[in-house]
mmCIF file with all atom_site columns, C-alpha atoms in Angstrom:
data_model
loop_
_atom_site.group_PDB
_atom_site.id
_atom_site.type_symbol
_atom_site.label_atom_id
_atom_site.label_alt_id
_atom_site.label_comp_id
_atom_site.label_asym_id
_atom_site.label_entity_id
_atom_site.label_seq_id
_atom_site.pdbx_PDB_ins_code
_atom_site.Cartn_x
_atom_site.Cartn_y
_atom_site.Cartn_z
_atom_site.occupancy
_atom_site.B_iso_or_equiv
_atom_site.pdbx_formal_charge
_atom_site.auth_seq_id
_atom_site.auth_comp_id
_atom_site.auth_asym_id
_atom_site.auth_atom_id
_atom_site.pdbx_PDB_model_num
ATOM 1  C CA . MET J 1 1  ? -23.938 -16.787 0.936   1.00 47.00 ? 64  MET J CA 1
ATOM 2  C CA . THR J 1 2  ? -24.186 -15.199 -2.837  1.00 50.00 ? 65  THR J CA 1
ATOM 3  C CA . THR J 1 3  ? -27.320 -15.484 -4.718  1.00 56.00 ? 66  THR J CA 1
ATOM 4  C CA . GLY J 1 4  ? -28.592 -14.589 -7.961  1.00 63.00 ? 67  GLY J CA 1
ATOM 5  C CA . VAL J 1 5  ? -27.657 -14.804 -11.616 1.00 68.00 ? 68  VAL J CA 1
ATOM 6  C CA . THR J 1 6  ? -24.835 -12.930 -13.475 1.00 69.00 ? 69  THR J CA 1
ATOM 7  C CA . VAL J 1 7  ? -25.947 -12.003 -17.164 1.00 71.00 ? 70  VAL J CA 1
ATOM 8  C CA . VAL J 1 8  ? -23.095 -10.668 -19.374 1.00 72.00 ? 71  VAL J CA 1
ATOM 9  C CA . VAL J 1 9  ? -23.691 -9.032  -22.995 1.00 74.00 ? 72  VAL J CA 1
ATOM 10 C CA . GLY J 1 10 ? -21.156 -9.849  -24.945 1.00 70.00 ? 73  GLY J CA 1
ATOM 11 C CA . ALA J 1 11 ? -19.843 -8.724  -28.277 1.00 69.00 ? 74  ALA J CA 1
ATOM 12 C CA . GLY J 1 12 ? -22.270 -8.892  -30.974 1.00 73.00 ? 75  GLY J CA 1
ATOM 13 C CA . GLY J 1 13 ? -25.363 -8.499  -28.432 1.00 74.00 ? 76  GLY J CA 1
ATOM 14 C CA . ALA J 1 14 ? -24.751 -12.294 -27.312 1.00 74.00 ? 77  ALA J CA 1
ATOM 15 C CA . VAL J 1 15 ? -26.308 -12.940 -24.295 1.00 76.00 ? 78  VAL J CA 1
ATOM 16 C CA . VAL J 1 16 ? -24.588 -15.517 -21.573 1.00 72.00 ? 79  VAL J CA 1
ATOM 17 C CA . THR J 1 17 ? -26.191 -16.140 -18.058 1.00 73.00 ? 80  THR J CA 1
ATOM 18 C CA . VAL J 1 18 ? -23.819 -17.487 -15.176 1.00 71.00 ? 81  VAL J CA 1
ATOM 19 C CA . ALA J 1 19 ? -24.951 -19.065 -12.502 1.00 71.00 ? 82  ALA J CA 1
ATOM 20 C CA . PRO J 1 20 ? -22.914 -18.827 -9.235  1.00 72.00 ? 83  PRO J CA 1
ATOM 21 C CA . ASP J 1 21 ? -20.940 -21.245 -7.906  1.00 71.00 ? 84  ASP J CA 1
ATOM 22 C CA . PRO J 1 22 ? -22.230 -22.958 -4.631  1.00 74.00 ? 85  PRO J CA 1
ATOM 23 C CA . GLU J 1 23 ? -20.240 -21.768 -1.732  1.00 75.00 ? 86  GLU J CA 1
ATOM 24 C CA . PRO J 1 24 ? -19.441 -24.513 0.774   1.00 75.00 ? 87  PRO J CA 1
ATOM 25 C CA . GLU J 1 25 ? -21.128 -24.137 4.395   1.00 79.00 ? 88  GLU J CA 1
ATOM 26 C CA . LEU J 1 26 ? -18.503 -23.659 7.078   1.00 77.00 ? 89  LEU J CA 1
ATOM 27 C CA . PRO J 1 27 ? -19.170 -25.403 10.295  1.00 77.00 ? 90  PRO J CA 1
ATOM 28 C CA . LEU J 1 28 ? -19.913 -22.934 13.571  1.00 74.00 ? 91  LEU J CA 1
ATOM 29 C CA . PRO J 1 29 ? -17.542 -23.649 16.530  1.00 71.00 ? 92  PRO J CA 1
ATOM 30 C CA . ASP J 1 30 ? -19.919 -25.323 19.457  1.00 73.00 ? 93  ASP J CA 1
ATOM 31 C CA . GLU J 1 31 ? -18.942 -22.112 21.614  1.00 71.00 ? 94  GLU J CA 1
ATOM 32 C CA . PRO J 1 32 ? -17.886 -18.593 21.291  1.00 69.00 ? 95  PRO J CA 1
ATOM 33 C CA . LEU J 1 33 ? -14.313 -17.985 21.306  1.00 67.00 ? 96  LEU J CA 1
ATOM 34 C CA . ASP J 1 34 ? -13.361 -16.336 24.505  1.00 65.00 ? 97  ASP J CA 1
ATOM 35 C CA . GLU J 1 35 ? -9.769  -15.334 23.636  1.00 72.00 ? 98  GLU J CA 1
ATOM 36 C CA . ASP J 1 36 ? -8.518  -11.447 23.250  1.00 72.00 ? 99  ASP J CA 1
ATOM 37 C CA . PRO J 1 37 ? -7.057  -10.448 20.049  1.00 71.00 ? 100 PRO J CA 1
ATOM 38 C CA . PRO J 1 38 ? -3.570  -10.296 19.747  1.00 75.00 ? 101 PRO J CA 1
ATOM 39 C CA . ASP J 1 39 ? -2.100  -6.679  20.535  1.00 75.00 ? 102 ASP J CA 1
ATOM 40 C CA . VAL J 1 40 ? -1.031  -4.630  17.552  1.00 72.00 ? 103 VAL J CA 1
ATOM 41 C CA . PRO J 1 41 ? 1.002   -1.851  17.654  1.00 69.00 ? 104 PRO J CA 1
ATOM 42 C CA . LEU J 1 42 ? -0.464  1.600   18.019  1.00 70.00 ? 105 LEU J CA 1
ATOM 43 C CA . PRO J 1 43 ? 1.053   4.575   16.017  1.00 73.00 ? 106 PRO J CA 1
ATOM 44 C CA . ASP J 1 44 ? 2.303   5.877   19.121  1.00 71.00 ? 107 ASP J CA 1
ATOM 45 C CA . ASP J 1 45 ? 4.215   2.477   19.645  1.00 65.00 ? 108 ASP J CA 1
ATOM 46 C CA . VAL J 1 46 ? 6.052   3.087   16.159  1.00 67.00 ? 109 VAL J CA 1
ATOM 47 C CA . PRO J 1 47 ? 9.660   4.014   16.463  1.00 73.00 ? 110 PRO J CA 1
ATOM 48 C CA . ASP J 1 48 ? 10.841  7.480   15.149  1.00 73.00 ? 111 ASP J CA 1
ATOM 49 C CA . PRO J 1 49 ? 12.266  7.273   11.554  1.00 76.00 ? 112 PRO J CA 1
ATOM 50 C CA . ALA J 1 50 ? 16.024  7.793   10.928  1.00 79.00 ? 113 ALA J CA 1
ATOM 51 C CA . PRO J 1 51 ? 17.077  11.563  11.268  1.00 81.00 ? 114 PRO J CA 1
ATOM 52 C CA . GLU J 1 52 ? 17.540  13.500  8.264   1.00 82.00 ? 115 GLU J CA 1
ATOM 53 C CA . PRO J 1 53 ? 21.225  13.965  7.271   1.00 81.00 ? 116 PRO J CA 1
ATOM 54 C CA . GLU J 1 54 ? 22.621  17.085  8.060   1.00 82.00 ? 117 GLU J CA 1
ATOM 55 C CA . PRO J 1 55 ? 22.740  19.634  4.794   1.00 79.00 ? 118 PRO J CA 1
ATOM 56 C CA . VAL J 1 56 ? 26.347  20.412  3.667   1.00 75.00 ? 119 VAL J CA 1
ATOM 57 C CA . ASP J 1 57 ? 27.387  24.160  4.074   1.00 70.00 ? 120 ASP J CA 1
ATOM 58 C CA . GLU J 1 58 ? 29.261  25.390  0.889   1.00 64.00 ? 121 GLU J CA 1
ATOM 59 C CA . ALA J 1 59 ? 31.011  28.718  0.806   1.00 61.00 ? 122 ALA J CA 1
ATOM 60 C CA . PRO J 1 60 ? 29.087  30.990  -1.606  1.00 66.00 ? 123 PRO J CA 1
ATOM 61 C CA . GLY J 1 61 ? 30.849  31.090  -5.194  1.00 66.00 ? 124 GLY J CA 1
ATOM 62 C CA . GLU J 1 62 ? 33.063  28.247  -4.341  1.00 66.00 ? 125 GLU J CA 1
ATOM 63 C CA . PRO J 1 63 ? 32.690  25.350  -6.553  1.00 67.00 ? 126 PRO J CA 1
ATOM 64 C CA . ALA J 1 64 ? 31.824  21.704  -5.061  1.00 67.00 ? 127 ALA J CA 1
ATOM 65 C CA . PRO J 1 65 ? 34.248  19.512  -4.977  1.00 70.00 ? 128 PRO J CA 1
ATOM 66 C CA . GLY J 1 66 ? 34.485  17.553  -8.295  1.00 70.00 ? 129 GLY J CA 1
ATOM 67 C CA . ALA J 1 67 ? 32.522  20.343  -10.346 1.00 66.00 ? 130 ALA J CA 1
ATOM 68 C CA . ALA J 1 68 ? 33.357  21.154  -13.516 1.00 68.00 ? 131 ALA J CA 1
ATOM 69 C CA . PRO J 1 69 ? 35.840  24.274  -13.907 1.00 68.00 ? 132 PRO J CA 1
ATOM 70 C CA . GLY J 1 70 ? 34.273  27.520  -14.047 1.00 61.00 ? 133 GLY J CA 1
ATOM 71 C CA . ALA J 1 71 ? 31.428  26.258  -11.783 1.00 55.00 ? 134 ALA J CA 1
ATOM 72 C CA . GLY J 1 72 ? 30.522  28.912  -9.213  1.00 55.00 ? 135 GLY J CA 1
ATOM 73 C CA . ALA J 1 73 ? 29.223  32.526  -8.527  1.00 56.00 ? 136 ALA J CA 1
ATOM 74 C CA . GLY J 1 74 ? 28.857  34.690  -11.625 1.00 55.00 ? 137 GLY J CA 1
ATOM 75 C CA . THR J 1 75 ? 28.739  31.770  -14.053 1.00 52.00 ? 138 THR J CA 1
#
């Protein structure tokens, strides 16, 4: 439960006191829970990511398809 008082100093030096809201008391179970926690996948169980695409081999000095005229080696 939160206890205490919050004091805020506003513009002009005004002091505002804020009391905490009372928190409701939650009922506790009569008996402790005996259930096991659910299984959570561990990093070893995560599937591998998709493989990276293979690089496209381009002949040196030749423009790529759709490239501007004059593109290539020596430019």
